[in-house]
Every structure is written in C-alpha cells, then in structure tokens.
JSON list of C-alpha atoms and ligand atoms in Angstrom, two decimals:
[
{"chain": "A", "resi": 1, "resn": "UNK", "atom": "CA", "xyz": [74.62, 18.00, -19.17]},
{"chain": "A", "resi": 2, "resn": "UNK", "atom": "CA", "xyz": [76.75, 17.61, -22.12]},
{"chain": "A", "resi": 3, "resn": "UNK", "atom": "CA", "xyz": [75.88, 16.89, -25.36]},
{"chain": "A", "resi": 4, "resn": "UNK", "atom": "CA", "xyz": [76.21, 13.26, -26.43]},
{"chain": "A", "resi": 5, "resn": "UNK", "atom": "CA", "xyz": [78.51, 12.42, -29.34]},
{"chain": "A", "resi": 6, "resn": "UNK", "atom": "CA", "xyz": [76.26, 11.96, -32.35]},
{"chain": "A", "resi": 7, "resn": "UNK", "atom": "CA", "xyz": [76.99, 9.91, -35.89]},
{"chain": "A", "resi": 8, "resn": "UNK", "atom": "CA", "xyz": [77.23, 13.33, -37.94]},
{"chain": "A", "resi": 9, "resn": "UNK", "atom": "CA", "xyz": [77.96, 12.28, -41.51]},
{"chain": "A", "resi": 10, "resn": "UNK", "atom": "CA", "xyz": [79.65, 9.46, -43.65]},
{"chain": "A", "resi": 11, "resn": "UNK", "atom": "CA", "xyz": [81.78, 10.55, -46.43]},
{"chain": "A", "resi": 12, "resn": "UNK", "atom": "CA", "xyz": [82.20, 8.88, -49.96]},
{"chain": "A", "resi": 13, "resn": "UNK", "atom": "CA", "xyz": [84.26, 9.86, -52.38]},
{"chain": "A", "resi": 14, "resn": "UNK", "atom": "CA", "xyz": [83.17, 9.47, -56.09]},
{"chain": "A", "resi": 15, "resn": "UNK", "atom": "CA", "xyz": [84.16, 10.61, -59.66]},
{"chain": "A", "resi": 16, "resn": "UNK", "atom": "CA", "xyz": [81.45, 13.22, -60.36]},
{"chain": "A", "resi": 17, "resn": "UNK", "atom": "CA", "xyz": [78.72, 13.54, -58.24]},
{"chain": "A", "resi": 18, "resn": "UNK", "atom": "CA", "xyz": [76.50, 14.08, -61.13]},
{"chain": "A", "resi": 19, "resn": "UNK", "atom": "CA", "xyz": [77.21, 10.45, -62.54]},
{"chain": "A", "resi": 20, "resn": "UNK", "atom": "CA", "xyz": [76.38, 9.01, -58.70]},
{"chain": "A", "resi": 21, "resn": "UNK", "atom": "CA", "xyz": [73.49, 10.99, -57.62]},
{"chain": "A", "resi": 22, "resn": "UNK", "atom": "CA", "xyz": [70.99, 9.12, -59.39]},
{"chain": "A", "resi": 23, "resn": "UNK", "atom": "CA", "xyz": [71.86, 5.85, -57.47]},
{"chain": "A", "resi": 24, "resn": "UNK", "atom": "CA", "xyz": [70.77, 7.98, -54.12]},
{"chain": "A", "resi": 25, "resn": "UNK", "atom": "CA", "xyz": [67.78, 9.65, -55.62]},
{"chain": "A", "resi": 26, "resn": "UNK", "atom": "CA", "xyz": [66.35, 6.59, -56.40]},
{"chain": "A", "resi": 27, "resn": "UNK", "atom": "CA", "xyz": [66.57, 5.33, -53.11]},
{"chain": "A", "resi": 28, "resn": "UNK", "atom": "CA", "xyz": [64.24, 8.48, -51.89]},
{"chain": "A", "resi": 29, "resn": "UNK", "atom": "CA", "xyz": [66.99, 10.80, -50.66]},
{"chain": "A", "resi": 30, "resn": "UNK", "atom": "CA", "xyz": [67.40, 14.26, -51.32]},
{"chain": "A", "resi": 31, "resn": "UNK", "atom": "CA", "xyz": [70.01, 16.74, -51.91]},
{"chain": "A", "resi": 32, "resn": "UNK", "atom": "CA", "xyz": [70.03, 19.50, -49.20]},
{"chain": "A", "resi": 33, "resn": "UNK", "atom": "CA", "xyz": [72.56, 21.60, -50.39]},
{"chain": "A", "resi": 34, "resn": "UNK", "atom": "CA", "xyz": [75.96, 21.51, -51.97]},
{"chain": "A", "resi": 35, "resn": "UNK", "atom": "CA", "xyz": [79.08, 23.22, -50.57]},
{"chain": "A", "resi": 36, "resn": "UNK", "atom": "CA", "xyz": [82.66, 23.42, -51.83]},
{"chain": "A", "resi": 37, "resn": "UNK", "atom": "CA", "xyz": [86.05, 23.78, -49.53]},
{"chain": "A", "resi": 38, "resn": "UNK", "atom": "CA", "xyz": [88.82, 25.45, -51.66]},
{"chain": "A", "resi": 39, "resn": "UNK", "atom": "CA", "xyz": [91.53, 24.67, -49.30]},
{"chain": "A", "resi": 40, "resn": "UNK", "atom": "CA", "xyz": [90.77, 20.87, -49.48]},
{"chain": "A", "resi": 41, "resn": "UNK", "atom": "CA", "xyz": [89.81, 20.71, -53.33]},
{"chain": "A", "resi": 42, "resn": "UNK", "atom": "CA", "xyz": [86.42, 19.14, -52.82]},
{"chain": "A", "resi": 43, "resn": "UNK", "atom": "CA", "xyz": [83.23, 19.70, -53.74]},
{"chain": "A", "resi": 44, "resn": "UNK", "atom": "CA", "xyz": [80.17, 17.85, -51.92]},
{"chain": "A", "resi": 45, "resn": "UNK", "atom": "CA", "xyz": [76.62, 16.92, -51.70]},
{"chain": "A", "resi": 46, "resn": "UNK", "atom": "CA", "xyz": [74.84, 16.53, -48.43]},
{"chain": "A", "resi": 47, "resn": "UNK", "atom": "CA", "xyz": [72.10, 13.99, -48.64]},
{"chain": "A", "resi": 48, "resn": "UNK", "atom": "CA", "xyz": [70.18, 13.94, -45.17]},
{"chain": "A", "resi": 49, "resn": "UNK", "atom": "CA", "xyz": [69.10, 10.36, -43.77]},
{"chain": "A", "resi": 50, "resn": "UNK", "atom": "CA", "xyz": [67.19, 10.65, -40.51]},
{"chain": "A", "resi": 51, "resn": "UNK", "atom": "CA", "xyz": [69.39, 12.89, -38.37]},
{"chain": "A", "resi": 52, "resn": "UNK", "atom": "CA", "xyz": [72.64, 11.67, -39.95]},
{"chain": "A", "resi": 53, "resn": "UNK", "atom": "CA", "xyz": [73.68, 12.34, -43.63]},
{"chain": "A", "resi": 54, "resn": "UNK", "atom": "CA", "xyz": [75.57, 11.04, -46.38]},
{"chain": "A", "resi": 55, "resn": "UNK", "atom": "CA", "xyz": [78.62, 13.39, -48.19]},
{"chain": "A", "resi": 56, "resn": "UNK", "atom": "CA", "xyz": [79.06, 12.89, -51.95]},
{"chain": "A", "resi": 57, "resn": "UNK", "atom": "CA", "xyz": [82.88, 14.01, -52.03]},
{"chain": "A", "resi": 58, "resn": "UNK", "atom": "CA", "xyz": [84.07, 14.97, -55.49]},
{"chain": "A", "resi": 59, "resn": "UNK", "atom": "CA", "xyz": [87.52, 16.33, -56.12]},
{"chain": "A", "resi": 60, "resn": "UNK", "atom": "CA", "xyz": [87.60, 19.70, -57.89]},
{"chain": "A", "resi": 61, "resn": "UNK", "atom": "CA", "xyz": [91.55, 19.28, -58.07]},
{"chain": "A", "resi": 62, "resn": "UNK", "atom": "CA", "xyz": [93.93, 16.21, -58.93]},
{"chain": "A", "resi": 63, "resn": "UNK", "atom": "CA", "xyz": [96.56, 16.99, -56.29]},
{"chain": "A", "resi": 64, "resn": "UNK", "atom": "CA", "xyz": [94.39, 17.22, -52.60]},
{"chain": "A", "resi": 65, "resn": "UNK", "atom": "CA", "xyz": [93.78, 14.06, -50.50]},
{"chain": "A", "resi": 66, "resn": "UNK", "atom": "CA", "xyz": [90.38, 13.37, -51.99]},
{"chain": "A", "resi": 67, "resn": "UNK", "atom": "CA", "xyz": [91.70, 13.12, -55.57]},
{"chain": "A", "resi": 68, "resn": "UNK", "atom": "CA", "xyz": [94.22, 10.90, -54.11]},
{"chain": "A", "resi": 69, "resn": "UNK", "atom": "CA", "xyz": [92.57, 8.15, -52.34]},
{"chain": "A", "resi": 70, "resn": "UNK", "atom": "CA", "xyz": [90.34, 7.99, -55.97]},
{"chain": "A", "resi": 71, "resn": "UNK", "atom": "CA", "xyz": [93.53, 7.09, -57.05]},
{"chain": "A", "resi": 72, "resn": "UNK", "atom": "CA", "xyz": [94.81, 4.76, -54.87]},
{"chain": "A", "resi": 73, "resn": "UNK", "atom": "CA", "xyz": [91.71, 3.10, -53.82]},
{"chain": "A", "resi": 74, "resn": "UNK", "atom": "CA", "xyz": [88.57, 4.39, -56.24]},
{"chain": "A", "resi": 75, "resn": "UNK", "atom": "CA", "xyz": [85.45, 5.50, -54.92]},
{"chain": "A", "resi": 76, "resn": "UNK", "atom": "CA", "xyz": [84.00, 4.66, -51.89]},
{"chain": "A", "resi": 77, "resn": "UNK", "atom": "CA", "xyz": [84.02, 5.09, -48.17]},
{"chain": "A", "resi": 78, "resn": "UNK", "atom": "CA", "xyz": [86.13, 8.02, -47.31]},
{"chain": "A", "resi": 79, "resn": "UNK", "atom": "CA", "xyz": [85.53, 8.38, -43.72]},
{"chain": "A", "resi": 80, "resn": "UNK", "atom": "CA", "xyz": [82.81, 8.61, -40.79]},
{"chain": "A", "resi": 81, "resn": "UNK", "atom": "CA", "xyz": [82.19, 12.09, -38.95]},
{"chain": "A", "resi": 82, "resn": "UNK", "atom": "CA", "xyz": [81.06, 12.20, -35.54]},
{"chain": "A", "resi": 83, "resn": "UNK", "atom": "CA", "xyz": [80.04, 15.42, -33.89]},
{"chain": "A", "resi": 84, "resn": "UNK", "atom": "CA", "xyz": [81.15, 16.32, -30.38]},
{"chain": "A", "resi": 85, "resn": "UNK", "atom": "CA", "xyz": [80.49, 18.89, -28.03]},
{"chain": "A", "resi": 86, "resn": "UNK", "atom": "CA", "xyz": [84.15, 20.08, -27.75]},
{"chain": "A", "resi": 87, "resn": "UNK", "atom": "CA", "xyz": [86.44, 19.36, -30.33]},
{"chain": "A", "resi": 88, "resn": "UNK", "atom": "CA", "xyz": [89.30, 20.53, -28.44]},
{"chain": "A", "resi": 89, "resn": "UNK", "atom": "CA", "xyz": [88.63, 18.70, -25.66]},
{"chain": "A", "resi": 90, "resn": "UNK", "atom": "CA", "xyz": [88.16, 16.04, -27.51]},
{"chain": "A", "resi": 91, "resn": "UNK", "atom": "CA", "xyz": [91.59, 16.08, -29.88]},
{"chain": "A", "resi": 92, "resn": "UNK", "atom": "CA", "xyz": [93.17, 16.76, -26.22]},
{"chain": "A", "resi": 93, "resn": "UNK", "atom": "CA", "xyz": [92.03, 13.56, -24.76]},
{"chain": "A", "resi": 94, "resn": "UNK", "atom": "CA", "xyz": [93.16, 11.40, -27.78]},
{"chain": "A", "resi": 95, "resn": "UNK", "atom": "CA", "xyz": [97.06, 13.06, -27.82]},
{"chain": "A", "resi": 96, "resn": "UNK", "atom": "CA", "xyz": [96.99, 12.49, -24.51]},
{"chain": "A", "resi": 97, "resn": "UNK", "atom": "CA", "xyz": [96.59, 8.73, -24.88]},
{"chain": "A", "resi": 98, "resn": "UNK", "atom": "CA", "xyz": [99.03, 8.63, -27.84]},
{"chain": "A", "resi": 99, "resn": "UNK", "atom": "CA", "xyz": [96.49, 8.32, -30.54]},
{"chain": "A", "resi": 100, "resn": "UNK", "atom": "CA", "xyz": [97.29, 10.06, -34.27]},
{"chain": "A", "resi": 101, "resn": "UNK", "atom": "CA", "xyz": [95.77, 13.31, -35.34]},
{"chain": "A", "resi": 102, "resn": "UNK", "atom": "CA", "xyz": [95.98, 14.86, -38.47]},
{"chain": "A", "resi": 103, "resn": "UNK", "atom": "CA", "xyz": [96.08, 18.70, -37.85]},
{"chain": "A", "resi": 104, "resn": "UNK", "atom": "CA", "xyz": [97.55, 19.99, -34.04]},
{"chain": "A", "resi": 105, "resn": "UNK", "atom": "CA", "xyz": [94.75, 22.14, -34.55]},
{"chain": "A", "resi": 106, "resn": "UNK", "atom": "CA", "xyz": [90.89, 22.12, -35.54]},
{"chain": "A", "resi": 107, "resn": "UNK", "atom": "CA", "xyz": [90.61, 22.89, -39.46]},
{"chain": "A", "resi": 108, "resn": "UNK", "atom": "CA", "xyz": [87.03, 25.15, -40.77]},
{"chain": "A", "resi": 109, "resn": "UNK", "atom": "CA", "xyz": [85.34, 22.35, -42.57]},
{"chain": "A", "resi": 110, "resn": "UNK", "atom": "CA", "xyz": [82.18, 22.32, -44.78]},
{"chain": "A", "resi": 111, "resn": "UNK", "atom": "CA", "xyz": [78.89, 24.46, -43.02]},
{"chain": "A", "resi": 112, "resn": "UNK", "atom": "CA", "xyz": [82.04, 26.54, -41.08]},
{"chain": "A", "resi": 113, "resn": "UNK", "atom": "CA", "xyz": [82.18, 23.64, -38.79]},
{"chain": "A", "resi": 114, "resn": "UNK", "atom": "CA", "xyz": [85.07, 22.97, -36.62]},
{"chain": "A", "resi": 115, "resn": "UNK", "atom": "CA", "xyz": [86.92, 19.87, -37.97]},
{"chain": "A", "resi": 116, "resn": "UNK", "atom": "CA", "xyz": [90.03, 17.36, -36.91]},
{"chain": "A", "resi": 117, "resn": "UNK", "atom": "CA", "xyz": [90.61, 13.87, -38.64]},
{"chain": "A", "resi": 118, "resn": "UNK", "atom": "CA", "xyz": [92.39, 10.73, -36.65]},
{"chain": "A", "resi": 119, "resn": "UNK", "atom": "CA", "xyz": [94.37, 8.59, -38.55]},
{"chain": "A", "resi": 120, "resn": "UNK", "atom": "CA", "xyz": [92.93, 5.35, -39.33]},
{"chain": "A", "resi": 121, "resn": "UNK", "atom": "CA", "xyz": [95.60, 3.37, -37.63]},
{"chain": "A", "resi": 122, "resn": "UNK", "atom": "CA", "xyz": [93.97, 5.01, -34.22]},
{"chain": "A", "resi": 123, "resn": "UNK", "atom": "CA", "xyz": [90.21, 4.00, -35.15]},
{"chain": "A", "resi": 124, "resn": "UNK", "atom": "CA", "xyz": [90.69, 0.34, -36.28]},
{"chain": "A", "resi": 125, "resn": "UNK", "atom": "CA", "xyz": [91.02, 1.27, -40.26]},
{"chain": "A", "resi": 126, "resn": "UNK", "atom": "CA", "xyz": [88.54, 3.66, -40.69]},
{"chain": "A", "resi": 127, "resn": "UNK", "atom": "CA", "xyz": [89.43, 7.62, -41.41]},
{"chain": "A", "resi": 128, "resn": "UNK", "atom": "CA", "xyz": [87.36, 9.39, -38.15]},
{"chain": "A", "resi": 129, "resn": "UNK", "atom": "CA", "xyz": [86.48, 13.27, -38.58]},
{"chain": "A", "resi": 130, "resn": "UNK", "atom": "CA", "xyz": [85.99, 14.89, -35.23]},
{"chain": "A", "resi": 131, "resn": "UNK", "atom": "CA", "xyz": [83.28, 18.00, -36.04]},
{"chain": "A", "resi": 132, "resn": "UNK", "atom": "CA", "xyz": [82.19, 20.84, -33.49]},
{"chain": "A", "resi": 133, "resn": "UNK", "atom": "CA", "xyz": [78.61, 22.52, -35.36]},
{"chain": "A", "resi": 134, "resn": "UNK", "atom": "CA", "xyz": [79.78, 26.20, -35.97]},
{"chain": "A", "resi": 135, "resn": "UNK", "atom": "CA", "xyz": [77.13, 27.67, -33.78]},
{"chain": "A", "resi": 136, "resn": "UNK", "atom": "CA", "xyz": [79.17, 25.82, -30.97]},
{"chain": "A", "resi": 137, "resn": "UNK", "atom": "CA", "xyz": [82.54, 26.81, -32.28]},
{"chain": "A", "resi": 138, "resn": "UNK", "atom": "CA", "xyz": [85.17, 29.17, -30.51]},
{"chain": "A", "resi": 139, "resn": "UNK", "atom": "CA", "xyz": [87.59, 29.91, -32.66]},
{"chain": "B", "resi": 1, "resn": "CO", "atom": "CO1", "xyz": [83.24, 15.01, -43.53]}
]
C-alpha cells in the first residue's frame, strides 16, 4: 500500500527566533532541535505538535527568499509542508496538469529531506512544500 500524504510541517517566518520562542513555550511546546540550510539562508526551530510540527524560520542572510517575504509581508505564515511517498512522482503529476513548481528538480531541505515548493497561484494562495523523509529518498 502506499503511504498516505501526511500534514508534515507549517512554516513561519519571524525576526529572531529567540524573541518568538517564548510565545510557543508557553503554550507547552518544545524545541526538538534546530537546523540551519546555508544554501537557503535560514535558520529554524522545529517545535513538534502531535505528529505534525511547527518551523520557526529565521533568516541568517538579508538577500534569500525568507529575508524577503519579512520584507514584503513581516512575519508570519510562510508555507505548509506535506510529506509524500514520492516526491517525484508527485512534482510529475502536477507539471503534467500545468500546475507551477519552483525547482524542475527536488532541492535537499532541512533533516536531508527531499524538497519541491508549488507556487501559491497553484494551491489557492498558500506556498505548498512537497517533502520525501530522507530515509525514503533516492537521490
Ligand atoms: Co518547510
């Protein structure tokens, strides 16, 4: 059988996530870890909820995408992750039916996952990360 499609993460972009982390502390949550991508100029927080999580996305750069949609639009929701079984299968089916992607190809994202986002003007206005768990990964 294959794996269902599962709500993975939900990204927010913030200033510092040492200002914001208080606000989701209080609330009972937990940092599990945090992990930094180079190539996208981001550092983050995971903050597991149940079997989903929340990102804290903080930019460690002024020119990469995070540090620009601070700009344009200030903190808040960045974009929603699901997980798939097969990414490429998955990025395969949505060319096919004319929908945008923003790589050809999947990009390593945070935990080495596999990772493709799909412009919002394909999801109804929210930015969509397709993620394959590494473990799963061919690459
Ligand atoms: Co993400």
């Amino acid at each position: 059988m294959t794996d269902p499609t599962v709500l993975d993460h939900i990204g927010i972009a913030v200033e510092s996530i040492d200002e914001r982390i208080g606000f989701y502390k209080a609330l009972g949550l937990e940092v599990e870890g945090y992990d930094e991508v180079p190539e996208q100029g981001v550092r983050i927080a995971f903050l597991p909820v149940g079997d989903c999580r929340l990102e804290l996305l903080e930019p460690t750069d002024p020119n990469t995408p995070i540090a620009r949609h601070l700009e344009r639009r200030g903190p808040g929701l960045h974009h929603v992750c699901l997980r798939v079984p097969d990414i490429r299968a998955a990025m395969a089916r949505l060319a096919d039916q004319g929908h945008t992607l923003l790589s050809e190809e999947p990009q390593i994202g945070a935990h080495g996952c596999l990772v493709c986002f799909v412009h919002p003007k394909s999801t109804g206005g929210v930015l969509l990360e397709l993620s394959q768990a590494a473990g799963e990964a061919e690459l």
